[in-house]
Amino acid sequence: MYGDGGIKLINEAKRTQHLEILPRFQDEMVRHIINETKELQVIASETSAEPLHNPDPSDQQQTQEDRRQKCLQFISKLAMRRNKRCLLAYERLRSEKMDHMAWNNIEAPIQNHHEEEYLREYESNLINFKSAFIDLDLTGPLVPPKDIFIEVRGLQNVGLIQTEYGAFDVTESSRFFARSTDVERLIQQGYLEKI
Amino acid sequence: MDFSDIFAEFDQSKRASRHDNSQESHNDLVLLQQAWSNERLSPEILEYEHDLLERILGKLKQKIEFVELNSMEIQSSHNDIKITLMIIESEIERVSFLIRSYLRTRLSKIDKYTMFIMNSEDSVMKLSEEETIYMDSHLRSLTKLYNNLFLKHFDESLQKLDETGGGASMIDEPDLQKPVFIQVVETIEDPIRFGDDENDLVRLEKGIAAEVSELWWSKSESSVNLFNEELDSAFVIEGRGAIGGRLGGEGFRNELIPILDVSSFESNGAGVDVGVGDGLLLYSSDGFKRLVIEKGFCFLLFTSSSGLAAEI
């Protein structure tokens, strides 16, 4: 039935909302909706192309037919717009997920090459914006800072890390006290863990 | 929050000459906090604080350089410098956080209301150069993505991204009806009209914190001008949906904010009693007694059917 694809896609988007990673692009569903919309476009243009009958109140049958045509056209246009909005909502959510990946430096493969292109463009857009504020780490935490030093534990063997306050040898389950700005990136990348 | 003062303290030889400087830094910090909280709590994007940001970023750079320079010599210099460095570093972190949060709040508003901002020249004027570039570039990438994935298969009439007809607008607009809390920084002598009613006049006195309902943001001409003109005099301190929702009902629509003086409240153990004392301004008639006040702090009370509830 018309519109079913849209609902499926929206449900997929809803599921995506709570996922950590970006799920696979629903190529098939999207193609199905595009085809459906194309069919509707044909219907809509066919019905509007037909000459409108002169309103003749005496001819009951013709008026009926006229109304039927108008209704068909109206419904198909509505369905087209709805499909478009479902597609947009789905992709908008995915683009927001990708923006999030760009902000948080999350590396994950993206299969769809249009999406990959978008992510690359957004990343360079971000780098461009950040370059105006070189002394500031715009990707840093959005909660107010409490301590400048935090205690961390190593999760992997990384080796020696140089900081302004000396060097740390990060090995698995080693613990040390470090400046939060120095180790923030390492925590994000999963090498360290905050205790 | 005042790191220049601390800075001045250890640097006693230059203390006198630093005084003005420190006062200025302090003001800038207060201004930054204000700009940040205004931006965080306003539904729409506000004007970018060009000069302030430039000054603050300049100072931040100085401090970072100072820390870098001194931490290298940490072994050779005397121990006092360590604690100073830590204090300065904490302050750098805090100021960085404020700027970061300020900028990212703006970016999130730009992302959310791109179409709305693009269509309104006034809004575009409020953005900084970098923000405008960011917005244009992001929209370009997004449009390209949509086109490549599906829009290009459709008729031209179905490709638009800024349609407003058909019962559902595609343009997200900031909710200007959202209630906000304000604190008055400078007294405004002339009473201000909030609604269409002649009686909806309120005089904003310094130190008063008040909750302003939808009318503050509403597009009625007088209120918009009011906000633009008086932004320096009043600033947003809090925006709270739940309470706003209760007040936004039919009964409150055209009523003024109930403001109570702090002198009129006494604590009586379990609950808080709101007494009606001197200096009381109470405009509400729907059972709400509200109390807000004290410089820098804001207590918010409202009566509920079960008694008095206090919220801080």
Tab-separated table of N, CA and C in Angstrom, chain B residues 144-197:
chain	number	residue	atom	x	y	z
B	144	LYS	N	23.135	18.847	-1.035
B	144	LYS	CA	23.759	17.934	-1.987
B	144	LYS	C	23.448	16.479	-1.612
B	145	LEU	N	23.555	16.210	-0.324
B	145	LEU	CA	23.273	14.856	0.150
B	145	LEU	C	21.838	14.449	-0.181
B	146	TYR	N	20.895	15.317	0.150
B	146	TYR	CA	19.485	15.020	-0.136
B	146	TYR	C	19.271	14.818	-1.629
B	147	ASN	N	19.868	15.705	-2.420
B	147	ASN	CA	19.678	15.613	-3.870
B	147	ASN	C	20.214	14.308	-4.406
B	148	ASN	N	21.438	13.972	-3.994
B	148	ASN	CA	22.053	12.767	-4.517
B	148	ASN	C	21.292	11.516	-4.116
B	149	LEU	N	20.776	11.521	-2.908
B	149	LEU	CA	20.144	10.307	-2.423
B	149	LEU	C	18.732	10.105	-2.960
B	150	PHE	N	17.952	11.165	-3.026
B	150	PHE	CA	16.582	10.959	-3.523
B	150	PHE	C	15.954	12.147	-4.248
B	151	LEU	N	16.235	13.365	-3.840
B	151	LEU	CA	15.474	14.484	-4.403
B	151	LEU	C	15.608	14.609	-5.915
B	152	LYS	N	16.777	14.207	-6.445
B	152	LYS	CA	16.980	14.390	-7.885
B	152	LYS	C	16.051	13.515	-8.725
B	153	HIS	N	15.461	12.482	-8.102
B	153	HIS	CA	14.544	11.622	-8.842
B	153	HIS	C	13.157	12.237	-8.966
B	154	PHE	N	12.924	13.284	-8.215
B	154	PHE	CA	11.572	13.840	-8.172
B	154	PHE	C	11.415	15.000	-9.143
B	155	ASP	N	10.141	15.351	-9.390
B	155	ASP	CA	9.864	16.560	-10.163
B	155	ASP	C	10.387	17.777	-9.418
B	156	GLU	N	10.625	18.797	-10.183
B	156	GLU	CA	11.183	20.006	-9.579
B	156	GLU	C	10.295	20.560	-8.469
B	157	SER	N	8.981	20.433	-8.696
B	157	SER	CA	8.061	21.009	-7.714
B	157	SER	C	8.160	20.292	-6.365
B	158	LEU	N	8.751	19.123	-6.376
B	158	LEU	CA	8.828	18.339	-5.143
B	158	LEU	C	10.227	18.404	-4.520
B	159	GLN	N	11.068	19.281	-5.061
B	159	GLN	CA	12.450	19.296	-4.585
B	159	GLN	C	12.743	20.379	-3.554
B	160	LYS	N	11.774	21.239	-3.340
B	160	LYS	CA	12.046	22.379	-2.452
B	160	LYS	C	12.259	21.943	-1.008
B	161	LEU	N	13.097	22.728	-0.314
B	161	LEU	CA	13.360	22.411	1.092
B	161	LEU	C	12.770	23.455	2.037
B	162	ASP	N	12.110	24.442	1.462
B	162	ASP	CA	11.601	25.498	2.351
B	162	ASP	C	10.122	25.766	2.120
B	163	GLU	N	9.381	24.690	1.873
B	163	GLU	CA	7.951	24.877	1.688
B	163	GLU	C	7.266	25.148	3.022
B	164	THR	N	6.259	25.998	2.979
B	164	THR	CA	5.557	26.274	4.235
B	164	THR	C	4.081	25.908	4.145
B	165	GLY	N	3.617	25.583	2.954
B	165	GLY	CA	2.195	25.295	2.779
B	165	GLY	C	1.833	23.879	3.196
B	166	GLY	N	0.601	23.512	2.938
B	166	GLY	CA	0.172	22.131	3.169
B	166	GLY	C	0.041	21.749	4.626
B	167	GLY	N	-0.080	22.721	5.491
B	167	GLY	CA	-0.334	22.409	6.898
B	167	GLY	C	0.895	22.072	7.700
B	168	ALA	N	2.045	21.912	7.051
B	168	ALA	CA	3.265	21.620	7.808
B	168	ALA	C	4.430	22.370	7.183
B	169	SER	N	4.945	23.322	7.939
B	169	SER	CA	6.063	24.106	7.422
B	169	SER	C	7.357	23.308	7.507
B	170	MET	N	8.196	23.452	6.501
B	170	MET	CA	9.478	22.762	6.540
B	170	MET	C	10.530	23.598	7.250
B	171	ILE	N	10.157	24.801	7.602
B	171	ILE	CA	11.134	25.680	8.240
B	171	ILE	C	10.943	25.660	9.747
B	172	ASP	N	11.959	25.225	10.447
B	172	ASP	CA	11.908	25.246	11.911
B	172	ASP	C	12.152	26.658	12.405
B	173	GLU	N	11.264	27.113	13.265
B	173	GLU	CA	11.445	28.464	13.787
B	173	GLU	C	11.655	28.415	15.290
B	174	PRO	N	12.470	29.336	15.812
B	174	PRO	CA	12.622	29.377	17.267
B	174	PRO	C	11.287	29.698	17.932
B	175	ASP	N	11.061	29.098	19.073
B	175	ASP	CA	9.804	29.277	19.780
B	175	ASP	C	9.849	30.562	20.596
B	176	LEU	N	9.328	31.626	20.011
B	176	LEU	CA	9.411	32.922	20.685
B	176	LEU	C	8.379	33.052	21.805
B	177	GLN	N	7.555	32.040	21.968
B	177	GLN	CA	6.563	32.074	23.049
B	177	GLN	C	7.114	31.470	24.327
B	178	LYS	N	8.329	30.978	24.240
B	178	LYS	CA	8.902	30.297	25.398
B	178	LYS	C	9.125	31.276	26.548
B	179	PRO	N	8.677	30.915	27.738
B	179	PRO	CA	8.887	31.828	28.865
B	179	PRO	C	10.354	31.816	29.309
B	180	VAL	N	10.816	32.938	29.768
B	180	VAL	CA	12.182	33.005	30.278
B	180	VAL	C	12.179	33.750	31.603
B	181	PHE	N	13.212	33.528	32.371
B	181	PHE	CA	13.389	34.289	33.599
B	181	PHE	C	14.413	35.387	33.324
B	182	ILE	N	14.158	36.536	33.872
B	182	ILE	CA	15.138	37.594	33.670
B	182	ILE	C	15.561	38.162	35.018
B	183	GLN	N	16.727	38.750	34.999
B	183	GLN	CA	17.150	39.507	36.168
B	183	GLN	C	17.455	40.911	35.694
B	184	VAL	N	16.953	41.879	36.403
B	184	VAL	CA	17.115	43.252	35.952
B	184	VAL	C	18.439	43.797	36.466
B	185	VAL	N	19.261	44.278	35.567
B	185	VAL	CA	20.586	44.756	35.936
B	185	VAL	C	20.563	46.242	36.226
B	186	GLU	N	19.821	46.958	35.413
B	186	GLU	CA	19.679	48.391	35.629
B	186	GLU	C	18.197	48.709	35.671
B	187	THR	N	17.842	49.626	36.558
B	187	THR	CA	16.436	50.022	36.624
B	187	THR	C	16.043	50.740	35.337
B	188	ILE	N	14.900	50.365	34.829
B	188	ILE	CA	14.370	51.073	33.669
B	188	ILE	C	13.250	51.962	34.180
B	189	GLU	N	13.415	53.253	34.039
B	189	GLU	CA	12.494	54.194	34.661
B	189	GLU	C	11.074	54.072	34.113
B	190	ASP	N	10.956	54.061	32.816
B	190	ASP	CA	9.628	54.023	32.233
B	190	ASP	C	9.036	52.630	32.346
B	191	PRO	N	7.819	52.562	32.827
B	191	PRO	CA	7.177	51.245	32.904
B	191	PRO	C	7.074	50.648	31.508
B	192	ILE	N	7.143	49.333	31.463
B	192	ILE	CA	7.135	48.647	30.177
B	192	ILE	C	5.847	47.875	30.012
B	193	ARG	N	5.301	47.952	28.838
B	193	ARG	CA	4.042	47.261	28.601
B	193	ARG	C	4.311	45.878	28.050
B	194	PHE	N	3.747	44.878	28.682
B	194	PHE	CA	4.001	43.522	28.224
B	194	PHE	C	2.943	42.994	27.269
B	195	GLY	N	1.738	43.417	27.465
B	195	GLY	CA	0.683	42.874	26.614
B	195	GLY	C	0.015	43.971	25.824
B	196	ASP	N	-1.150	43.649	25.307
B	196	ASP	CA	-1.884	44.643	24.557
B	196	ASP	C	-2.704	45.532	25.486
B	197	ASP	N	-2.922	45.038	26.675
B	197	ASP	CA	-3.762	45.751	27.632
B	197	ASP	C	-3.019	46.952	28.203
